Amino acid sequence: MSRPVYIVDGASTPFLKARGGPFTLVDLKAGFADKIAPDWDIPEAHRDNLPERIGAVMPTETFPPFPFGTDFTQIEQRLLPAMQYLADHATKPAQLAALVARGLSGGQPDETELAALQRMGLDAPHGVREHSYRALILGAMRSASQ
């Protein structure tokens, strides 16, 4: 039974990149054609570099979100998880409605939420659309922070 291998950088191997993963060692050898020796094999020490093992050895919570720095402001960094939460949970109208309801029912925004709404241009909404967006962003921020 062959073990799955994940390709991190498939830029020079468009065939492998287009197929998706995981790949077997046979797939790698076929994909590289004459770029590596036919009898080459991945060393045993590197065969277990799978997401599950790496996550168990090195939990992502131990690292800062941007270990090499970022141009995002503190407010934008506060918005990032909310935007990701919104993208992940807004596939159905009922999910959107639940986020809007959470944004409306949570009371007035706190100082951090208000700064994020100002960054989004929703601190003083005009019209139903902007009020809906404001409630949606608030609901996503409140849900992502739990």
Short mmCIF file of C-alpha atoms in Angstrom, two decimals, residues 18-91:
data_model
loop_
_atom_site.label_atom_id
_atom_site.label_comp_id
_atom_site.label_asym_id
_atom_site.label_seq_id
_atom_site.Cartn_x
_atom_site.Cartn_y
_atom_site.Cartn_z
CA ALA A 18 -3.40 20.23 -11.77
CA ARG A 19 -4.33 16.81 -10.40
CA GLY A 20 -4.56 17.80 -6.76
CA GLY A 21 -3.27 15.62 -3.93
CA PRO A 22 -2.36 13.50 -2.15
CA PHE A 23 0.14 11.83 -4.45
CA THR A 24 1.78 8.46 -4.22
CA LEU A 25 5.51 7.98 -4.71
CA VAL A 26 4.77 6.48 -8.12
CA ASP A 27 2.89 9.66 -9.10
CA LEU A 28 5.88 11.76 -8.06
CA LYS A 29 8.32 9.65 -10.03
CA ALA A 30 6.11 9.75 -13.12
CA GLY A 31 5.56 13.47 -12.80
CA PHE A 32 9.22 14.36 -12.51
CA ALA A 33 10.10 12.19 -15.53
CA ASP A 34 13.86 12.53 -15.99
CA LYS A 35 14.39 15.19 -13.32
CA ILE A 36 15.32 12.64 -10.64
CA ALA A 37 17.00 9.27 -10.71
CA PRO A 38 14.55 6.41 -11.41
CA ASP A 39 15.58 4.56 -8.23
CA TRP A 40 15.29 7.62 -5.97
CA ASP A 41 12.86 7.34 -3.09
CA ILE A 42 11.76 9.80 -0.43
CA PRO A 43 13.90 9.21 2.67
CA GLU A 44 12.07 7.45 5.49
CA ALA A 45 12.58 10.42 7.85
CA HIS A 46 10.54 12.66 5.52
CA ARG A 47 7.66 10.34 4.64
CA ASP A 48 5.50 11.33 7.60
CA ASN A 49 5.37 15.05 6.83
CA LEU A 50 1.60 14.99 6.66
CA PRO A 51 -0.71 17.73 7.98
CA GLU A 52 -2.00 15.55 10.83
CA ARG A 53 1.45 14.70 12.19
CA ILE A 54 2.84 18.19 11.79
CA GLY A 55 -0.24 19.65 13.50
CA ALA A 56 0.18 17.24 16.41
CA VAL A 57 3.88 18.04 16.84
CA MET A 58 3.63 21.78 16.18
CA PRO A 59 0.18 23.18 17.05
CA THR A 60 -0.61 26.31 15.06
CA GLU A 61 -1.83 28.09 18.23
CA THR A 62 1.80 28.44 19.32
CA PHE A 63 2.60 30.77 16.42
CA PRO A 64 1.46 34.36 15.93
CA PRO A 65 -0.88 34.89 12.97
CA PHE A 66 1.81 36.77 11.01
CA PRO A 67 5.20 35.58 12.29
CA PHE A 68 7.14 37.63 9.74
CA GLY A 69 5.12 40.82 10.20
CA THR A 70 2.25 42.26 8.22
CA ASP A 71 0.96 45.49 6.74
CA PHE A 72 -2.49 44.85 8.22
CA THR A 73 -3.47 47.27 10.96
CA GLN A 74 -4.76 45.97 14.29
CA ILE A 75 -8.29 46.77 13.17
CA GLU A 76 -7.83 44.86 9.91
CA GLN A 77 -6.39 41.90 11.83
CA ARG A 78 -9.54 41.96 13.97
CA LEU A 79 -11.66 41.88 10.79
CA LEU A 80 -9.79 38.99 9.13
CA PRO A 81 -11.30 36.18 11.25
CA ALA A 82 -14.76 37.72 10.85
CA MET A 83 -14.39 37.87 7.07
CA GLN A 84 -13.18 34.25 7.02
CA TYR A 85 -16.08 33.21 9.26
CA LEU A 86 -18.47 35.01 6.94
CA ALA A 87 -16.99 33.29 3.89
CA ASP A 88 -17.14 29.87 5.58
CA HIS A 89 -20.69 30.15 6.95
CA ALA A 90 -22.57 32.22 4.40
CA THR A 91 -23.34 29.55 1.82
#
